[in-house]
């Protein structure tokens, strides 16, 4: 909502009040000021009168004008097609500094020019007309030679009026707010227009009247419109565009008063109700407070309908019937100004056309709501006592009528333009905003305590711990939208949300569904950062993913790409590239111990992919990215892991007695078939359940041609120091078990 | 007897040779001890004393020289191991995302004051996201929040407020909670992303207990905790679920309230929305005779202010150039 200071001054006397104070007041009372701009015409731009205007002797497209600027007559060359003798215009005199040029004496095609006749744009105003700007007396009686800023300078205040305050979507509405805010009454306005002998009944018939919910006030005018400069100028300042002359008047008066005004040509109108919506029919339809499809021809005879409809009602009708709407609905649904006479008179006063006498008044009287206010309840809501006298004073400033008053309570009538006030909390807000939140002291809350450390807090702490470990391991955290490209998910074999559960209105094609994996977005990031010359890209993310039934779960994922270390003198600037083992090590640094079994994943290298098993349950996957997928993303070797957060163990660890006897190390080098994975050997040995075997793990593998040599290291420890023969017995037992499966010592 | 040769020894080997030549089996001093038996008792006593002194002296000199030579050797070895330590300035990597970091700081403040943390699904229904929050279907305020809808009538939550509703339906007052998480609006430009994060707070107790003045107290404390020495301003505003409502500004942390580009020359930065819970919200969850306050904030906004990030969208681009600044 844009207001200008001068326009506000039509309704309220602001003399002696700085605009800064107005802005402060508006903010304080809840009319948020979102922007402020000063319109200031450059100095040395004055009102001039074009006395003569002829063609330039040497140039067809130029005019040679004589312009009276008060103390002198200037010869000015002007290229505008619309310049003509008799016009009053803005003249930039020599020396004037305009936004884009400084005015100097000039010679054009051999003739001297002593200034410039300006277009609005050239003196820093919005560009709202063709040619030069032609002024009139609508912004004050023009005095030749006077500084143009005296008439045109203004200040623009842009307000973020909230959706509940339909009463504030007009200059008048804001003036009314300001009047309460600075405690100063509004001006009483006088409207003048010529009334004809002929009555409205002579030209307008109502053929049918089935209106149910709306109020209307109809008047008719006759004549040809002359749009004054003030209206053209202010419409430009509030950034409104109008279709034609009558539309300019209507838009201007609606912005000024907040009353819904609908113009039409003189006709026999039908007032109807269609599916609950009141409709005015005349060369098209006007759905009251919803949408205006009436076509108006500029034929000299017009009918104006000032109208009002209950905002809640019209919102419901539109919602239930899915109706199309325009700017009428914007105002009506928030609550337009119900004072129809005011809106009508303001418009007629500006139009300056003869008006047919009389009106057609189809109003339903709006009855003010009556609300009881318990003074103590107001105190409890605010947490501070404002005395009853101040409350009464504030409510009066806001046009609330005090119906009755006792020590404990008030009965008030709500002004009919305040559609938003319904209960005591609404009224408390009114009291609070005018009293000033700044004047309410803050107060700590007294509260009965209990333990509020719940599982959610524990979960957040657990996730944070995980994130901090990842950061300590060199990973950057990234965050993505939960949206993905459904085609892409399908292409890479991921689960997708069922079509009948998917988004109706995605923001973009590549964000048209909910993600089922965190990985593809991470791969996008790998590509992005590699392209930015990062040679070591370690990223992780945590967030929600969805299955085909659109069930939510939280996952954690990381990617490793490029170098395992940074470039430095030790590695001669050529660090090793990350390998499968690096990914596994990183994962174990984050989530602790786990086991790997061979696994499958739609974007994994088929022979470098493992399921991550913790306490016998699969909790995720770790793998090398399939080279084909890597190629699609234009990246090289990449490793990834994706883990179910909910399946991670958050239990406390249980300690065992420390075994203080000596540990013994033995290695076995075995000859194994190439298609046997270490997991087989691991299982054979584990199944022996040897109590003294505390740990064993592979330490070397190399190619023997058709077979592999695999060296496994064993850590033995007993409940006493193990003797050589005991150790040998254990190793024999292991070897025997392996030999039974065809695995022998090398 | 020349003990000076000990001092002149150039290496441990040489020193050992000298030691043997003096004190070895056939060393000069050893020999002279052996010759003692040829002397008279009186002389024997005298010479023995001299010899013992000489031996003591020699041993002491050798030990001292040995220490010096070893020290010298070690120093040479250490010198040969010199590296240019300045070659090894660290290159740390890894950082928590500013959104997570900010979220953690916010959660931390409120949990330390014993607010519980409550969570809810991102895919919500109309009742929890709108209806129960005093936003009936035809309410014009629904325009304020362009919503993502699913084909089955559900939607992506447009704020974390539905968690308030879920919590109130599940628990009994008194309630003191925050709900952090992702929210969604159908808007994508310089200053909007379709997903962003909020933290909301709700306190409910008996009627007459929780007031606007309490809300003022907690938010002033919170904002000073987050931003340090700032002024806090409350402006009356409108939210469908609170009444009275206010927007909260802090004095601009960039220009200290003087006015700059970031604060649009107002000297103030809007950071929060809050208010006293609207009776219609309590009605929707079946609460009677209660009072409460609620507040909500955008985590991205806080992160951008705290970390001086200019471009909202850059936080969702996985860009190490941004992230490495938070190492
Ligand atoms: Zn600033």
CSV table of N, CA, C and O in Angstrom, one decimal, chain A residues 509-568:
chain,number,residue,atom,x,y,z
A,509,UNK,N,10.6,-28.3,-12.9
A,509,UNK,CA,10.6,-29.7,-13.4
A,509,UNK,C,11.6,-30.6,-12.7
A,509,UNK,O,11.4,-31.7,-12.4
A,510,UNK,N,12.8,-30.0,-12.5
A,510,UNK,CA,13.9,-30.8,-11.9
A,510,UNK,C,13.7,-30.9,-10.3
A,510,UNK,O,14.5,-31.4,-9.7
A,511,UNK,N,12.6,-30.3,-9.8
A,511,UNK,CA,12.3,-30.4,-8.4
A,511,UNK,C,10.9,-30.9,-8.2
A,511,UNK,O,10.1,-30.4,-7.5
A,512,UNK,N,10.5,-31.9,-9.0
A,512,UNK,CA,9.1,-32.3,-9.1
A,512,UNK,C,8.6,-33.4,-8.2
A,512,UNK,O,7.5,-33.8,-8.3
A,513,UNK,N,9.5,-33.9,-7.4
A,513,UNK,CA,9.1,-34.9,-6.5
A,513,UNK,C,9.9,-34.8,-5.2
A,513,UNK,O,10.8,-34.0,-5.1
A,514,UNK,N,9.6,-35.7,-4.2
A,514,UNK,CA,10.4,-35.7,-3.0
A,514,UNK,C,11.5,-36.7,-3.2
A,514,UNK,O,11.4,-37.8,-3.8
A,515,UNK,N,12.7,-36.5,-2.6
A,515,UNK,CA,13.8,-37.3,-2.9
A,515,UNK,C,13.7,-38.6,-2.1
A,515,UNK,O,13.1,-38.7,-1.0
A,516,UNK,N,14.3,-39.7,-2.7
A,516,UNK,CA,14.4,-40.9,-1.9
A,516,UNK,C,15.8,-41.2,-1.6
A,516,UNK,O,16.1,-42.3,-1.0
A,517,UNK,N,16.7,-40.4,-2.0
A,517,UNK,CA,18.1,-40.6,-1.6
A,517,UNK,C,18.8,-39.2,-1.5
A,517,UNK,O,18.3,-38.2,-2.1
A,518,UNK,N,19.8,-39.1,-0.7
A,518,UNK,CA,20.6,-37.9,-0.6
A,518,UNK,C,21.7,-37.8,-1.6
A,518,UNK,O,22.4,-36.8,-1.7
A,519,UNK,N,21.9,-39.0,-2.3
A,519,UNK,CA,23.2,-39.1,-3.0
A,519,UNK,C,23.3,-38.3,-4.3
A,519,UNK,O,24.3,-37.7,-4.6
A,520,UNK,N,22.2,-38.2,-5.0
A,520,UNK,CA,22.3,-37.5,-6.3
A,520,UNK,C,22.7,-36.1,-6.2
A,520,UNK,O,23.5,-35.5,-6.9
A,521,UNK,N,22.1,-35.4,-5.1
A,521,UNK,CA,22.4,-34.0,-4.9
A,521,UNK,C,23.8,-33.9,-4.4
A,521,UNK,O,24.5,-32.9,-4.8
A,522,UNK,N,24.3,-34.9,-3.7
A,522,UNK,CA,25.8,-34.8,-3.3
A,522,UNK,C,26.7,-34.9,-4.5
A,522,UNK,O,27.7,-34.2,-4.6
A,523,UNK,N,26.2,-35.8,-5.5
A,523,UNK,CA,27.0,-35.9,-6.7
A,523,UNK,C,27.0,-34.6,-7.5
A,523,UNK,O,28.0,-34.2,-8.1
A,524,UNK,N,25.9,-33.9,-7.5
A,524,UNK,CA,25.8,-32.6,-8.2
A,524,UNK,C,26.9,-31.7,-7.6
A,524,UNK,O,27.6,-30.9,-8.3
A,525,UNK,N,27.0,-31.7,-6.2
A,525,UNK,CA,27.9,-30.9,-5.5
A,525,UNK,C,29.4,-31.2,-5.9
A,525,UNK,O,30.2,-30.4,-5.9
A,526,UNK,N,29.6,-32.5,-6.0
A,526,UNK,CA,31.0,-33.0,-6.4
A,526,UNK,C,31.4,-32.3,-7.7
A,526,UNK,O,32.4,-31.7,-7.8
A,527,UNK,N,30.5,-32.5,-8.6
A,527,UNK,CA,30.7,-31.9,-10.0
A,527,UNK,C,31.0,-30.4,-9.8
A,527,UNK,O,32.0,-29.9,-10.4
A,528,UNK,N,30.1,-29.7,-9.1
A,528,UNK,CA,30.2,-28.3,-9.0
A,528,UNK,C,31.5,-27.8,-8.4
A,528,UNK,O,32.2,-26.9,-8.9
A,529,UNK,N,31.9,-28.5,-7.3
A,529,UNK,CA,33.2,-28.1,-6.6
A,529,UNK,C,34.4,-28.5,-7.4
A,529,UNK,O,35.4,-27.8,-7.4
A,530,UNK,N,34.4,-29.7,-8.1
A,530,UNK,CA,35.5,-30.1,-9.0
A,530,UNK,C,35.7,-29.0,-10.1
A,530,UNK,O,36.8,-28.7,-10.4
A,531,UNK,N,34.5,-28.6,-10.6
A,531,UNK,CA,34.6,-27.5,-11.6
A,531,UNK,C,35.2,-26.2,-11.1
A,531,UNK,O,35.8,-25.4,-11.8
A,532,UNK,N,35.1,-26.0,-9.8
A,532,UNK,CA,35.7,-24.8,-9.2
A,532,UNK,C,37.1,-25.1,-8.7
A,532,UNK,O,37.6,-24.4,-7.7
A,533,UNK,N,37.7,-26.2,-9.2
A,533,UNK,CA,39.2,-26.4,-8.9
A,533,UNK,C,39.4,-27.0,-7.5
A,533,UNK,O,40.5,-26.9,-7.0
A,534,UNK,N,38.4,-27.6,-6.9
A,534,UNK,CA,38.7,-28.3,-5.6
A,534,UNK,C,39.0,-29.7,-6.0
A,534,UNK,O,38.3,-30.4,-6.7
A,535,UNK,N,40.2,-30.2,-5.5
A,535,UNK,CA,40.7,-31.5,-6.0
A,535,UNK,C,40.4,-32.6,-4.9
A,535,UNK,O,40.7,-33.8,-5.1
A,536,UNK,N,39.8,-32.2,-3.8
A,536,UNK,CA,39.5,-33.1,-2.7
A,536,UNK,C,38.2,-32.7,-2.2
A,536,UNK,O,38.1,-31.7,-1.5
A,537,UNK,N,37.2,-33.4,-2.6
A,537,UNK,CA,35.8,-33.0,-2.2
A,537,UNK,C,35.2,-34.1,-1.3
A,537,UNK,O,34.9,-35.2,-1.7
A,538,UNK,N,35.1,-33.7,0.0
A,538,UNK,CA,34.5,-34.5,1.0
A,538,UNK,C,33.3,-33.8,1.5
A,538,UNK,O,33.4,-32.8,2.2
A,539,UNK,N,32.1,-34.4,1.3
A,539,UNK,CA,30.9,-33.7,1.7
A,539,UNK,C,29.9,-34.6,2.4
A,539,UNK,O,29.9,-35.8,2.1
A,540,UNK,N,29.2,-34.1,3.3
A,540,UNK,CA,28.1,-34.9,3.9
A,540,UNK,C,26.9,-34.1,4.1
A,540,UNK,O,26.9,-32.9,4.0
A,541,UNK,N,25.8,-34.8,4.2
A,541,UNK,CA,24.5,-34.2,4.5
A,541,UNK,C,23.6,-35.1,5.3
A,541,UNK,O,23.8,-36.3,5.3
A,542,UNK,N,22.6,-34.6,5.9
A,542,UNK,CA,21.6,-35.4,6.7
A,542,UNK,C,20.3,-34.8,6.4
A,542,UNK,O,20.2,-33.6,6.3
A,543,UNK,N,19.3,-35.6,6.3
A,543,UNK,CA,18.0,-35.1,6.0
A,543,UNK,C,16.9,-36.1,5.7
A,543,UNK,O,17.2,-37.3,5.7
A,544,UNK,N,15.7,-35.7,5.4
A,544,UNK,CA,14.6,-36.6,5.2
A,544,UNK,C,14.6,-37.1,3.7
A,544,UNK,O,14.9,-36.4,2.8
A,545,UNK,N,14.3,-38.4,3.6
A,545,UNK,CA,14.0,-39.0,2.3
A,545,UNK,C,12.7,-39.7,2.4
A,545,UNK,O,12.2,-40.0,3.5
A,546,UNK,N,12.1,-40.0,1.2
A,546,UNK,CA,10.8,-40.6,1.1
A,546,UNK,C,10.8,-41.9,0.3
A,546,UNK,O,11.4,-41.9,-0.8
A,547,UNK,N,10.0,-42.9,0.7
A,547,UNK,CA,9.8,-44.1,-0.1
A,547,UNK,C,8.6,-43.9,-1.0
A,547,UNK,O,8.0,-42.8,-1.1
A,548,UNK,N,8.2,-45.0,-1.7
A,548,UNK,CA,7.1,-44.9,-2.7
A,548,UNK,C,5.8,-44.5,-2.0
A,548,UNK,O,5.0,-43.9,-2.6
A,549,UNK,N,5.7,-44.9,-0.7
A,549,UNK,CA,4.4,-44.6,0.0
A,549,UNK,C,4.5,-43.2,0.7
A,549,UNK,O,3.7,-42.9,1.5
A,550,UNK,N,5.6,-42.5,0.4
A,550,UNK,CA,5.8,-41.2,0.9
A,550,UNK,C,6.0,-41.1,2.4
A,550,UNK,O,5.7,-40.2,3.1
A,551,UNK,N,6.6,-42.3,2.9
A,551,UNK,CA,6.9,-42.3,4.3
A,551,UNK,C,8.3,-41.7,4.5
A,551,UNK,O,9.2,-41.9,3.7
A,552,UNK,N,8.4,-40.9,5.6
A,552,UNK,CA,9.6,-40.1,5.8
A,552,UNK,C,10.6,-40.9,6.7
A,552,UNK,O,10.2,-41.5,7.6
A,553,UNK,N,11.9,-40.8,6.3
A,553,UNK,CA,12.9,-41.3,7.3
A,553,UNK,C,14.1,-40.4,7.1
A,553,UNK,O,14.3,-39.7,6.1
A,554,UNK,N,14.9,-40.4,8.1
A,554,UNK,CA,16.1,-39.5,8.1
A,554,UNK,C,17.4,-40.3,7.8
A,554,UNK,O,17.6,-41.4,8.3
A,555,UNK,N,18.1,-39.8,6.9
A,555,UNK,CA,19.4,-40.5,6.4
A,555,UNK,C,20.6,-39.6,6.6
A,555,UNK,O,20.4,-38.3,6.7
A,556,UNK,N,21.7,-40.2,6.5
A,556,UNK,CA,23.0,-39.5,6.6
A,556,UNK,C,23.8,-40.0,5.4
A,556,UNK,O,23.8,-41.2,5.2
A,557,UNK,N,24.4,-39.1,4.7
A,557,UNK,CA,25.2,-39.6,3.5
A,557,UNK,C,26.4,-38.8,3.3
A,557,UNK,O,26.5,-37.6,3.7
A,558,UNK,N,27.5,-39.5,2.8
A,558,UNK,CA,28.7,-38.7,2.4
A,558,UNK,C,29.2,-39.1,1.1
A,558,UNK,O,28.9,-40.2,0.6
A,559,UNK,N,30.1,-38.3,0.5
A,559,UNK,CA,30.8,-38.6,-0.7
A,559,UNK,C,32.3,-38.2,-0.5
A,559,UNK,O,32.6,-37.3,0.2
A,560,UNK,N,33.1,-39.0,-1.1
A,560,UNK,CA,34.6,-38.7,-1.1
A,560,UNK,C,35.0,-38.7,-2.6
A,560,UNK,O,34.7,-39.7,-3.3
A,561,UNK,N,35.7,-37.7,-3.0
A,561,UNK,CA,36.1,-37.7,-4.4
A,561,UNK,C,37.5,-37.0,-4.4
A,561,UNK,O,37.8,-36.1,-3.7
A,562,UNK,N,38.3,-37.5,-5.4
A,562,UNK,CA,39.6,-36.8,-5.6
A,562,UNK,C,40.7,-37.3,-4.7
A,562,UNK,O,40.8,-38.5,-4.4
A,563,UNK,N,41.5,-36.4,-4.2
A,563,UNK,CA,42.7,-36.8,-3.4
A,563,UNK,C,42.3,-37.2,-2.0
A,563,UNK,O,41.4,-36.7,-1.4
A,564,UNK,N,43.1,-38.2,-1.4
A,564,UNK,CA,42.9,-38.6,-0.1
A,564,UNK,C,43.6,-37.6,0.9
A,564,UNK,O,43.3,-37.6,2.1
A,565,UNK,N,44.5,-36.8,0.4
A,565,UNK,CA,45.2,-35.8,1.2
A,565,UNK,C,45.3,-34.5,0.4
A,565,UNK,O,44.9,-34.5,-0.8
A,566,UNK,N,45.8,-33.5,1.0
A,566,UNK,CA,46.0,-32.3,0.2
A,566,UNK,C,47.4,-32.3,-0.4
A,566,UNK,O,48.2,-33.0,0.0
A,567,UNK,N,47.6,-31.5,-1.4
A,567,UNK,CA,48.9,-31.4,-2.1
A,567,UNK,C,49.9,-30.8,-1.2
A,567,UNK,O,49.7,-29.7,-0.7
A,568,UNK,N,51.0,-31.5,-1.0
A,568,UNK,CA,52.1,-30.9,-0.1
A,568,UNK,C,53.4,-31.5,-0.5
A,568,UNK,O,53.5,-32.4,-1.4
